[in-house]
């Protein structure tokens, strides 16, 4: 059951994430007022702040390719998901990324209680 929830969530999330400047509008229903998202070290709290952050991202197109997805039920109502993959934005070369989600059950299903995203960039200089 947890694996199915994780896979369905990720498919929905990354499909909506492709929506350019409207990605925050498309994803805001996944968050609540107590949700937190850390995007490249920038912590945002609450669905409106998260929506604004997602809408502020400047790339026009994005493609995510999931390399691995691991999940772990933390208790009866909480699911941890870890994603490692590659993403490509606009005309940039592909880059590795890591993203973690904590999904919390509520009456209508699950919402994103916590999320962390980080590009995996190595300075070779």
Short mmCIF file of N, CA, C and O in Angstrom, two decimals:
data_model
loop_
_atom_site.label_atom_id
_atom_site.label_comp_id
_atom_site.label_asym_id
_atom_site.label_seq_id
_atom_site.Cartn_x
_atom_site.Cartn_y
_atom_site.Cartn_z
N UNK A 1 0.82 -1.20 0.00
CA UNK A 1 0.00 0.00 0.00
C UNK A 1 0.87 1.27 0.00
O UNK A 1 0.61 2.19 -0.75
N UNK A 2 1.90 1.30 0.85
CA UNK A 2 2.76 2.48 0.93
C UNK A 2 3.48 2.71 -0.39
O UNK A 2 3.62 3.86 -0.83
N UNK A 3 3.93 1.64 -1.03
CA UNK A 3 4.62 1.78 -2.31
C UNK A 3 3.69 2.36 -3.37
O UNK A 3 4.10 3.24 -4.14
N UNK A 4 2.46 1.92 -3.41
CA UNK A 4 1.50 2.44 -4.38
C UNK A 4 1.22 3.92 -4.13
O UNK A 4 1.18 4.72 -5.07
N UNK A 5 1.07 4.30 -2.88
CA UNK A 5 0.84 5.71 -2.54
C UNK A 5 2.04 6.54 -2.99
O UNK A 5 1.87 7.61 -3.60
N UNK A 6 3.24 6.08 -2.70
CA UNK A 6 4.45 6.82 -3.08
C UNK A 6 4.54 6.98 -4.60
O UNK A 6 4.80 8.08 -5.10
N UNK A 7 4.34 5.91 -5.33
CA UNK A 7 4.43 5.97 -6.80
C UNK A 7 3.38 6.89 -7.39
O UNK A 7 3.68 7.69 -8.28
N UNK A 8 2.14 6.79 -6.92
CA UNK A 8 1.07 7.64 -7.44
C UNK A 8 1.32 9.10 -7.10
O UNK A 8 1.09 9.99 -7.93
N UNK A 9 1.80 9.36 -5.89
CA UNK A 9 2.11 10.74 -5.51
C UNK A 9 3.18 11.32 -6.42
O UNK A 9 3.03 12.43 -6.94
N UNK A 10 4.28 10.59 -6.60
CA UNK A 10 5.39 11.11 -7.42
C UNK A 10 4.97 11.33 -8.86
O UNK A 10 5.35 12.33 -9.48
N UNK A 11 4.18 10.44 -9.41
CA UNK A 11 3.71 10.62 -10.78
C UNK A 11 2.89 11.90 -10.90
O UNK A 11 3.09 12.71 -11.80
N UNK A 12 1.98 12.11 -9.96
CA UNK A 12 1.14 13.32 -9.97
C UNK A 12 2.01 14.56 -9.76
O UNK A 12 1.89 15.54 -10.51
N UNK A 13 2.90 14.53 -8.77
CA UNK A 13 3.73 15.69 -8.42
C UNK A 13 4.58 16.14 -9.60
O UNK A 13 4.56 17.31 -9.98
N UNK A 14 5.33 15.22 -10.19
CA UNK A 14 6.25 15.62 -11.26
C UNK A 14 5.52 15.98 -12.54
O UNK A 14 6.01 16.81 -13.32
N UNK A 15 4.34 15.43 -12.76
CA UNK A 15 3.55 15.84 -13.93
C UNK A 15 3.08 17.30 -13.76
O UNK A 15 3.15 18.10 -14.69
N UNK A 16 2.61 17.65 -12.58
CA UNK A 16 2.15 19.03 -12.32
C UNK A 16 3.33 20.00 -12.28
O UNK A 16 3.17 21.18 -12.60
N UNK A 17 4.49 19.52 -11.88
CA UNK A 17 5.68 20.38 -11.77
C UNK A 17 6.11 20.93 -13.13
O UNK A 17 6.77 21.95 -13.22
N UNK A 18 5.72 20.26 -14.20
CA UNK A 18 6.10 20.68 -15.55
C UNK A 18 5.38 21.94 -16.02
O UNK A 18 5.70 22.46 -17.08
N UNK A 19 4.43 22.43 -15.28
CA UNK A 19 3.53 23.47 -15.77
C UNK A 19 4.08 24.88 -15.74
O UNK A 19 3.35 25.84 -15.53
N UNK A 20 5.35 25.04 -15.96
CA UNK A 20 5.95 26.37 -16.08
C UNK A 20 5.68 27.25 -14.88
O UNK A 20 5.72 26.82 -13.75
N UNK A 21 5.38 28.52 -15.14
CA UNK A 21 5.16 29.50 -14.08
C UNK A 21 3.95 29.21 -13.21
O UNK A 21 3.79 29.80 -12.16
N UNK A 22 3.10 28.26 -13.64
CA UNK A 22 1.90 27.93 -12.87
C UNK A 22 2.10 26.70 -11.99
O UNK A 22 1.13 26.18 -11.46
N UNK A 23 3.34 26.22 -11.84
CA UNK A 23 3.53 24.97 -11.09
C UNK A 23 3.07 25.11 -9.65
O UNK A 23 2.51 24.17 -9.09
N UNK A 24 3.27 26.26 -9.04
CA UNK A 24 2.81 26.46 -7.66
C UNK A 24 1.30 26.39 -7.57
O UNK A 24 0.75 25.81 -6.64
N UNK A 25 0.62 26.97 -8.56
CA UNK A 25 -0.85 26.91 -8.59
C UNK A 25 -1.33 25.47 -8.73
O UNK A 25 -2.32 25.08 -8.12
N UNK A 26 -0.62 24.68 -9.54
CA UNK A 26 -1.01 23.30 -9.79
C UNK A 26 -0.74 22.40 -8.59
O UNK A 26 -1.42 21.39 -8.40
N UNK A 27 0.25 22.75 -7.77
CA UNK A 27 0.66 21.89 -6.66
C UNK A 27 0.17 22.34 -5.29
O UNK A 27 0.27 21.60 -4.32
N UNK A 28 -0.37 23.54 -5.18
CA UNK A 28 -0.72 24.10 -3.87
C UNK A 28 -1.69 23.22 -3.10
O UNK A 28 -1.64 23.17 -1.86
N UNK A 29 -2.53 22.48 -3.79
CA UNK A 29 -3.51 21.62 -3.09
C UNK A 29 -2.84 20.47 -2.33
O UNK A 29 -3.47 19.85 -1.48
N UNK A 30 -1.58 20.20 -2.61
CA UNK A 30 -0.86 19.13 -1.92
C UNK A 30 -0.31 19.56 -0.57
O UNK A 30 0.17 18.73 0.20
N UNK A 31 -0.36 20.87 -0.27
CA UNK A 31 0.24 21.41 0.94
C UNK A 31 -0.83 21.95 1.89
O UNK A 31 -1.96 22.21 1.48
N UNK A 32 -0.45 22.12 3.15
CA UNK A 32 -1.33 22.69 4.17
C UNK A 32 -0.61 23.86 4.84
O UNK A 32 0.55 24.15 4.54
N UNK A 33 -1.30 24.50 5.76
CA UNK A 33 -0.70 25.66 6.44
C UNK A 33 0.50 25.28 7.30
O UNK A 33 1.36 26.11 7.57
N UNK A 34 0.59 24.00 7.72
CA UNK A 34 1.74 23.57 8.53
C UNK A 34 2.81 22.88 7.69
O UNK A 34 3.79 22.36 8.24
N UNK A 35 2.68 22.88 6.38
CA UNK A 35 3.67 22.27 5.50
C UNK A 35 4.95 23.11 5.46
O UNK A 35 4.90 24.33 5.58
N UNK A 36 6.07 22.43 5.28
CA UNK A 36 7.35 23.11 5.10
C UNK A 36 8.06 22.54 3.88
O UNK A 36 7.98 21.34 3.61
N UNK A 37 8.75 23.42 3.16
CA UNK A 37 9.54 23.02 2.01
C UNK A 37 10.87 23.75 2.09
O UNK A 37 10.91 24.97 2.27
N UNK A 38 11.96 22.99 1.96
CA UNK A 38 13.29 23.58 1.86
C UNK A 38 13.77 23.33 0.45
O UNK A 38 13.93 22.18 0.04
N UNK A 39 13.95 24.41 -0.31
CA UNK A 39 14.38 24.33 -1.70
C UNK A 39 15.76 24.95 -1.80
O UNK A 39 15.89 26.17 -1.62
N UNK A 40 16.77 24.13 -1.98
CA UNK A 40 18.15 24.62 -2.07
C UNK A 40 18.50 25.51 -0.86
O UNK A 40 19.09 26.58 -1.01
N UNK A 41 18.11 25.07 0.33
CA UNK A 41 18.44 25.79 1.55
C UNK A 41 17.47 26.89 1.94
O UNK A 41 17.62 27.48 3.00
N UNK A 42 16.49 27.18 1.11
CA UNK A 42 15.51 28.24 1.36
C UNK A 42 14.24 27.62 1.95
O UNK A 42 13.48 26.96 1.24
N UNK A 43 14.03 27.80 3.26
CA UNK A 43 12.89 27.22 3.96
C UNK A 43 11.65 28.09 3.77
O UNK A 43 11.69 29.30 4.02
N UNK A 44 10.56 27.46 3.36
CA UNK A 44 9.26 28.13 3.25
C UNK A 44 8.26 27.34 4.09
O UNK A 44 8.27 26.11 4.09
N UNK A 45 7.40 28.06 4.80
CA UNK A 45 6.39 27.44 5.65
C UNK A 45 5.00 27.89 5.21
O UNK A 45 4.78 29.09 5.03
N UNK A 46 4.10 26.94 5.04
CA UNK A 46 2.72 27.23 4.68
C UNK A 46 2.48 27.14 3.18
O UNK A 46 3.37 27.39 2.37
N UNK A 47 1.28 26.77 2.83
CA UNK A 47 0.93 26.53 1.43
C UNK A 47 1.11 27.75 0.54
O UNK A 47 1.55 27.62 -0.60
N UNK A 48 0.82 28.94 1.03
CA UNK A 48 0.95 30.15 0.20
C UNK A 48 2.42 30.47 -0.08
O UNK A 48 2.81 30.76 -1.21
N UNK A 49 3.27 30.38 0.95
CA UNK A 49 4.71 30.64 0.77
C UNK A 49 5.33 29.60 -0.17
O UNK A 49 6.18 29.93 -1.01
N UNK A 50 4.90 28.36 -0.07
CA UNK A 50 5.41 27.30 -0.95
C UNK A 50 4.94 27.54 -2.38
O UNK A 50 5.73 27.44 -3.33
N UNK A 51 3.69 27.89 -2.54
CA UNK A 51 3.16 28.21 -3.87
C UNK A 51 3.95 29.35 -4.51
O UNK A 51 4.34 29.28 -5.69
N UNK A 52 4.21 30.41 -3.75
CA UNK A 52 4.97 31.55 -4.28
C UNK A 52 6.38 31.14 -4.68
O UNK A 52 6.88 31.58 -5.72
N UNK A 53 7.03 30.29 -3.89
CA UNK A 53 8.38 29.83 -4.22
C UNK A 53 8.36 29.04 -5.53
O UNK A 53 9.17 29.26 -6.42
N UNK A 54 7.44 28.10 -5.65
CA UNK A 54 7.35 27.28 -6.86
C UNK A 54 7.04 28.13 -8.09
O UNK A 54 7.59 27.90 -9.17
N UNK A 55 6.18 29.12 -7.94
CA UNK A 55 5.84 29.99 -9.07
C UNK A 55 6.99 30.92 -9.44
O UNK A 55 7.04 31.43 -10.56
N UNK A 56 7.92 31.15 -8.52
CA UNK A 56 9.03 32.08 -8.79
C UNK A 56 10.19 31.44 -9.54
O UNK A 56 11.08 32.14 -10.00
N UNK A 57 10.20 30.13 -9.67
CA UNK A 57 11.30 29.45 -10.36
C UNK A 57 11.29 29.87 -11.82
O UNK A 57 10.25 29.88 -12.47
N UNK A 58 12.46 30.21 -12.35
CA UNK A 58 12.52 30.92 -13.64
C UNK A 58 12.62 30.03 -14.87
O UNK A 58 12.44 30.53 -15.98
N UNK A 59 12.90 28.75 -14.71
CA UNK A 59 13.00 27.92 -15.91
C UNK A 59 11.62 27.73 -16.54
O UNK A 59 10.61 27.74 -15.86
N UNK A 60 11.61 27.57 -17.84
CA UNK A 60 10.35 27.43 -18.59
C UNK A 60 9.93 25.97 -18.72
O UNK A 60 8.75 25.66 -18.68
N UNK A 61 10.91 25.08 -18.92
CA UNK A 61 10.57 23.66 -19.07
C UNK A 61 11.45 22.84 -18.14
O UNK A 61 12.57 23.23 -17.81
N UNK A 62 10.91 21.70 -17.72
CA UNK A 62 11.66 20.80 -16.84
C UNK A 62 11.20 19.37 -17.09
O UNK A 62 10.01 19.13 -17.33
N UNK A 63 12.15 18.47 -17.04
CA UNK A 63 11.88 17.04 -17.13
C UNK A 63 12.62 16.35 -15.99
O UNK A 63 13.82 16.55 -15.82
N UNK A 64 11.89 15.56 -15.21
CA UNK A 64 12.48 14.77 -14.14
C UNK A 64 12.58 13.32 -14.58
O UNK A 64 11.63 12.79 -15.16
N UNK A 65 13.70 12.69 -14.29
CA UNK A 65 13.85 11.26 -14.51
C UNK A 65 14.26 10.66 -13.17
O UNK A 65 15.35 10.95 -12.66
N UNK A 66 13.38 9.84 -12.60
CA UNK A 66 13.66 9.23 -11.30
C UNK A 66 14.58 8.03 -11.51
O UNK A 66 14.28 7.13 -12.29
N UNK A 67 15.72 8.06 -10.82
CA UNK A 67 16.67 6.95 -10.84
C UNK A 67 16.30 5.92 -9.78
O UNK A 67 16.24 4.73 -10.05
N UNK A 68 16.08 6.40 -8.56
CA UNK A 68 15.64 5.53 -7.47
C UNK A 68 14.59 6.25 -6.64
O UNK A 68 14.59 7.49 -6.53
N UNK A 69 13.70 5.45 -6.07
CA UNK A 69 12.67 5.95 -5.16
C UNK A 69 12.61 4.97 -4.01
O UNK A 69 12.42 3.77 -4.21
N UNK A 70 12.82 5.47 -2.82
CA UNK A 70 12.69 4.65 -1.62
C UNK A 70 11.59 5.25 -0.76
O UNK A 70 11.36 6.47 -0.77
N UNK A 71 10.91 4.40 -0.02
CA UNK A 71 9.83 4.87 0.84
C UNK A 71 9.88 4.12 2.15
O UNK A 71 10.43 3.00 2.23
N UNK A 72 9.33 4.75 3.18
CA UNK A 72 9.31 4.12 4.49
C UNK A 72 8.11 4.66 5.27
O UNK A 72 8.03 5.87 5.51
N UNK A 73 7.18 3.79 5.65
CA UNK A 73 6.11 4.25 6.55
C UNK A 73 6.72 4.59 7.91
O UNK A 73 7.47 3.78 8.47
N UNK A 74 6.48 5.79 8.40
CA UNK A 74 7.04 6.20 9.69
C UNK A 74 6.10 5.81 10.83
O UNK A 74 6.54 5.56 11.94
N UNK A 75 4.82 5.81 10.55
CA UNK A 75 3.79 5.33 11.46
C UNK A 75 2.54 5.09 10.61
O UNK A 75 2.63 5.10 9.37
N UNK A 76 1.40 4.90 11.23
CA UNK A 76 0.19 4.58 10.47
C UNK A 76 -0.31 5.72 9.59
O UNK A 76 -1.11 5.50 8.68
N UNK A 77 0.17 6.93 9.82
CA UNK A 77 -0.36 8.07 9.06
C UNK A 77 0.71 8.90 8.36
O UNK A 77 0.42 9.96 7.82
N UNK A 78 1.97 8.44 8.37
CA UNK A 78 3.07 9.24 7.81
C UNK A 78 3.95 8.37 6.92
O UNK A 78 4.31 7.25 7.30
N UNK A 79 4.30 8.91 5.75
CA UNK A 79 5.10 8.19 4.78
C UNK A 79 6.27 9.06 4.35
O UNK A 79 6.08 10.21 3.95
N UNK A 80 7.48 8.53 4.44
CA UNK A 80 8.69 9.21 3.98
C UNK A 80 9.04 8.67 2.60
O UNK A 80 9.06 7.45 2.40
N UNK A 81 9.31 9.58 1.66
CA UNK A 81 9.70 9.21 0.30
C UNK A 81 11.00 9.92 -0.01
O UNK A 81 11.12 11.13 0.20
N UNK A 82 11.98 9.16 -0.53
CA UNK A 82 13.25 9.75 -0.97
C UNK A 82 13.41 9.46 -2.46
O UNK A 82 13.24 8.34 -2.90
N UNK A 83 13.74 10.51 -3.22
CA UNK A 83 13.92 10.39 -4.66
C UNK A 83 15.32 10.86 -5.02
O UNK A 83 15.79 11.88 -4.52
N UNK A 84 15.98 10.12 -5.89
CA UNK A 84 17.23 10.54 -6.51
C UNK A 84 17.03 10.41 -8.00
O UNK A 84 16.44 9.42 -8.47
N UNK A 85 17.44 11.41 -8.74
CA UNK A 85 17.25 11.35 -10.18
C UNK A 85 18.02 12.40 -10.92
O UNK A 85 18.94 13.02 -10.38
N UNK A 86 17.62 12.58 -12.16
CA UNK A 86 18.21 13.59 -13.04
C UNK A 86 17.10 14.54 -13.46
O UNK A 86 15.95 14.12 -13.63
N UNK A 87 17.45 15.81 -13.62
CA UNK A 87 16.48 16.76 -14.16
C UNK A 87 17.16 17.63 -15.20
O UNK A 87 18.35 17.88 -15.15
N UNK A 88 16.36 18.06 -16.13
CA UNK A 88 16.83 18.92 -17.21
C UNK A 88 15.89 20.10 -17.31
O UNK A 88 14.69 19.92 -17.41
N UNK A 89 16.45 21.31 -17.25
CA UNK A 89 15.67 22.52 -17.38
C UNK A 89 16.10 23.28 -18.63
O UNK A 89 17.30 23.39 -18.91
N UNK A 90 15.12 23.77 -19.38
CA UNK A 90 15.37 24.57 -20.57
C UNK A 90 16.48 23.94 -21.43
O UNK A 90 16.40 22.77 -21.78
N UNK A 91 17.53 24.71 -21.74
CA UNK A 91 18.64 24.21 -22.56
C UNK A 91 19.85 23.80 -21.74
O UNK A 91 20.93 23.58 -22.29
N UNK A 92 19.68 23.71 -20.42
CA UNK A 92 20.79 23.32 -19.55
C UNK A 92 21.06 21.82 -19.67
O UNK A 92 20.17 21.04 -20.00
N UNK A 93 22.29 21.39 -19.37
CA UNK A 93 22.57 19.95 -19.35
C UNK A 93 21.84 19.30 -18.17
O UNK A 93 21.51 19.98 -17.19
N UNK A 94 21.61 18.01 -18.22
CA UNK A 94 20.97 17.32 -17.09
C UNK A 94 21.84 17.38 -15.84
O UNK A 94 23.07 17.39 -15.91
N UNK A 95 21.19 17.46 -14.69
CA UNK A 95 21.87 17.48 -13.39
C UNK A 95 21.19 16.49 -12.45
O UNK A 95 19.98 16.29 -12.53
N UNK A 96 21.95 15.95 -11.53
CA UNK A 96 21.41 15.06 -10.51
C UNK A 96 20.69 15.89 -9.44
O UNK A 96 21.04 17.04 -9.19
N UNK A 97 19.67 15.27 -8.85
CA UNK A 97 18.95 15.93 -7.75
C UNK A 97 18.53 14.89 -6.73
O UNK A 97 18.46 13.70 -7.01
N UNK A 98 18.23 15.38 -5.54
CA UNK A 98 17.67 14.57 -4.47
C UNK A 98 16.48 15.31 -3.90
O UNK A 98 16.52 16.55 -3.75
N UNK A 99 15.41 14.58 -3.62
CA UNK A 99 14.22 15.21 -3.08
C UNK A 99 13.57 14.25 -2.09
O UNK A 99 13.50 13.04 -2.34
N UNK A 100 13.16 14.79 -0.96
CA UNK A 100 12.50 14.00 0.08
C UNK A 100 11.14 14.60 0.38
O UNK A 100 10.98 15.82 0.38
N UNK A 101 10.18 13.73 0.64
CA UNK A 101 8.83 14.15 0.99
C UNK A 101 8.41 13.41 2.25
O UNK A 101 8.68 12.21 2.40
N UNK A 102 7.71 14.10 3.13
CA UNK A 102 7.01 13.48 4.24
C UNK A 102 5.53 13.73 3.98
O UNK A 102 5.07 14.88 3.97
N UNK A 103 4.81 12.64 3.71
CA UNK A 103 3.37 12.74 3.46
C UNK A 103 2.64 12.37 4.74
O UNK A 103 2.99 11.40 5.41
N UNK A 104 1.62 13.14 5.05
CA UNK A 104 0.82 12.94 6.26
C UNK A 104 -0.62 12.69 5.86
O UNK A 104 -1.18 13.42 5.03
N UNK A 105 -1.22 11.66 6.42
CA UNK A 105 -2.62 11.34 6.11
C UNK A 105 -3.55 12.37 6.74
O UNK A 105 -3.29 12.90 7.82
N UNK A 106 -4.62 12.67 6.00
CA UNK A 106 -5.71 13.48 6.54
C UNK A 106 -6.98 13.01 5.86
O UNK A 106 -6.96 12.08 5.05
N UNK A 107 -8.10 13.62 6.15
CA UNK A 107 -9.40 13.12 5.70
C UNK A 107 -9.49 12.91 4.19
O UNK A 107 -10.10 11.95 3.73
N UNK A 108 -8.86 13.76 3.40
CA UNK A 108 -8.98 13.68 1.94
C UNK A 108 -7.85 12.88 1.30
O UNK A 108 -7.69 12.91 0.09
N UNK A 109 -7.02 12.20 2.08
CA UNK A 109 -5.90 11.45 1.52
C UNK A 109 -4.62 11.81 2.24
O UNK A 109 -4.50 11.63 3.44
N UNK A 110 -3.64 12.33 1.48
CA UNK A 110 -2.35 12.71 2.04
C UNK A 110 -2.01 14.14 1.62
O UNK A 110 -2.44 14.59 0.57
N UNK A 111 -1.25 14.82 2.46
CA UNK A 111 -0.69 16.11 2.08
C UNK A 111 0.80 16.10 2.38
O UNK A 111 1.29 15.24 3.11
N UNK A 112 1.53 17.04 1.77
CA UNK A 112 2.97 17.14 1.98
C UNK A 112 3.21 17.93 3.26
O UNK A 112 3.00 19.13 3.31
N UNK A 113 3.63 17.22 4.29
CA UNK A 113 3.96 17.86 5.57
C UNK A 113 5.35 18.49 5.50
O UNK A 113 5.57 19.57 6.02
N UNK A 114 6.27 17.79 4.82
CA UNK A 114 7.63 18.30 4.68
C UNK A 114 8.23 17.89 3.35
O UNK A 114 7.90 16.83 2.82
N UNK A 115 9.09 18.74 2.82
CA UNK A 115 9.74 18.48 1.53
C UNK A 115 11.11 19.15 1.53
O UNK A 115 11.25 20.27 2.02
N UNK A 116 12.10 18.45 0.98
CA UNK A 116 13.44 19.02 0.83
C UNK A 116 13.93 18.68 -0.57
O UNK A 116 13.80 17.54 -1.02
N UNK A 117 14.48 19.69 -1.24
CA UNK A 117 15.00 19.52 -2.59
C UNK A 117 16.41 20.08 -2.65
O UNK A 117 16.67 21.17 -2.14
N UNK A 118 17.31 19.33 -3.32
CA UNK A 118 18.67 19.82 -3.49
C UNK A 118 19.23 19.26 -4.80
O UNK A 118 19.14 18.08 -5.06
N UNK A 119 19.80 20.16 -5.60
CA UNK A 119 20.57 19.74 -6.76
C UNK A 119 21.86 19.11 -6.25
O UNK A 119 22.41 19.54 -5.24
N UNK A 120 22.35 18.11 -6.95
CA UNK A 120 23.61 17.48 -6.58
C UNK A 120 24.66 17.95 -7.57
O UNK A 120 24.82 17.40 -8.66
N UNK A 121 25.32 19.03 -7.19
CA UNK A 121 26.33 19.65 -8.04
C UNK A 121 27.68 19.51 -7.37
O UNK A 121 27.82 19.77 -6.17
N UNK A 122 28.65 19.11 -8.13
CA UNK A 122 30.01 18.95 -7.60
C UNK A 122 30.92 19.95 -8.31
O UNK A 122 30.93 20.04 -9.53
N UNK A 123 31.67 20.68 -7.53
CA UNK A 123 32.63 21.63 -8.08
C UNK A 123 33.91 20.88 -8.41
O UNK A 123 34.60 20.40 -7.51
N UNK A 124 34.21 20.80 -9.67
CA UNK A 124 35.40 20.04 -10.08
C UNK A 124 36.63 20.92 -10.24
O UNK A 124 37.65 20.47 -10.72
N UNK A 125 36.53 22.17 -9.83
CA UNK A 125 37.68 23.08 -9.98
C UNK A 125 38.71 22.85 -8.90
O UNK A 125 38.46 22.38 -7.86
#
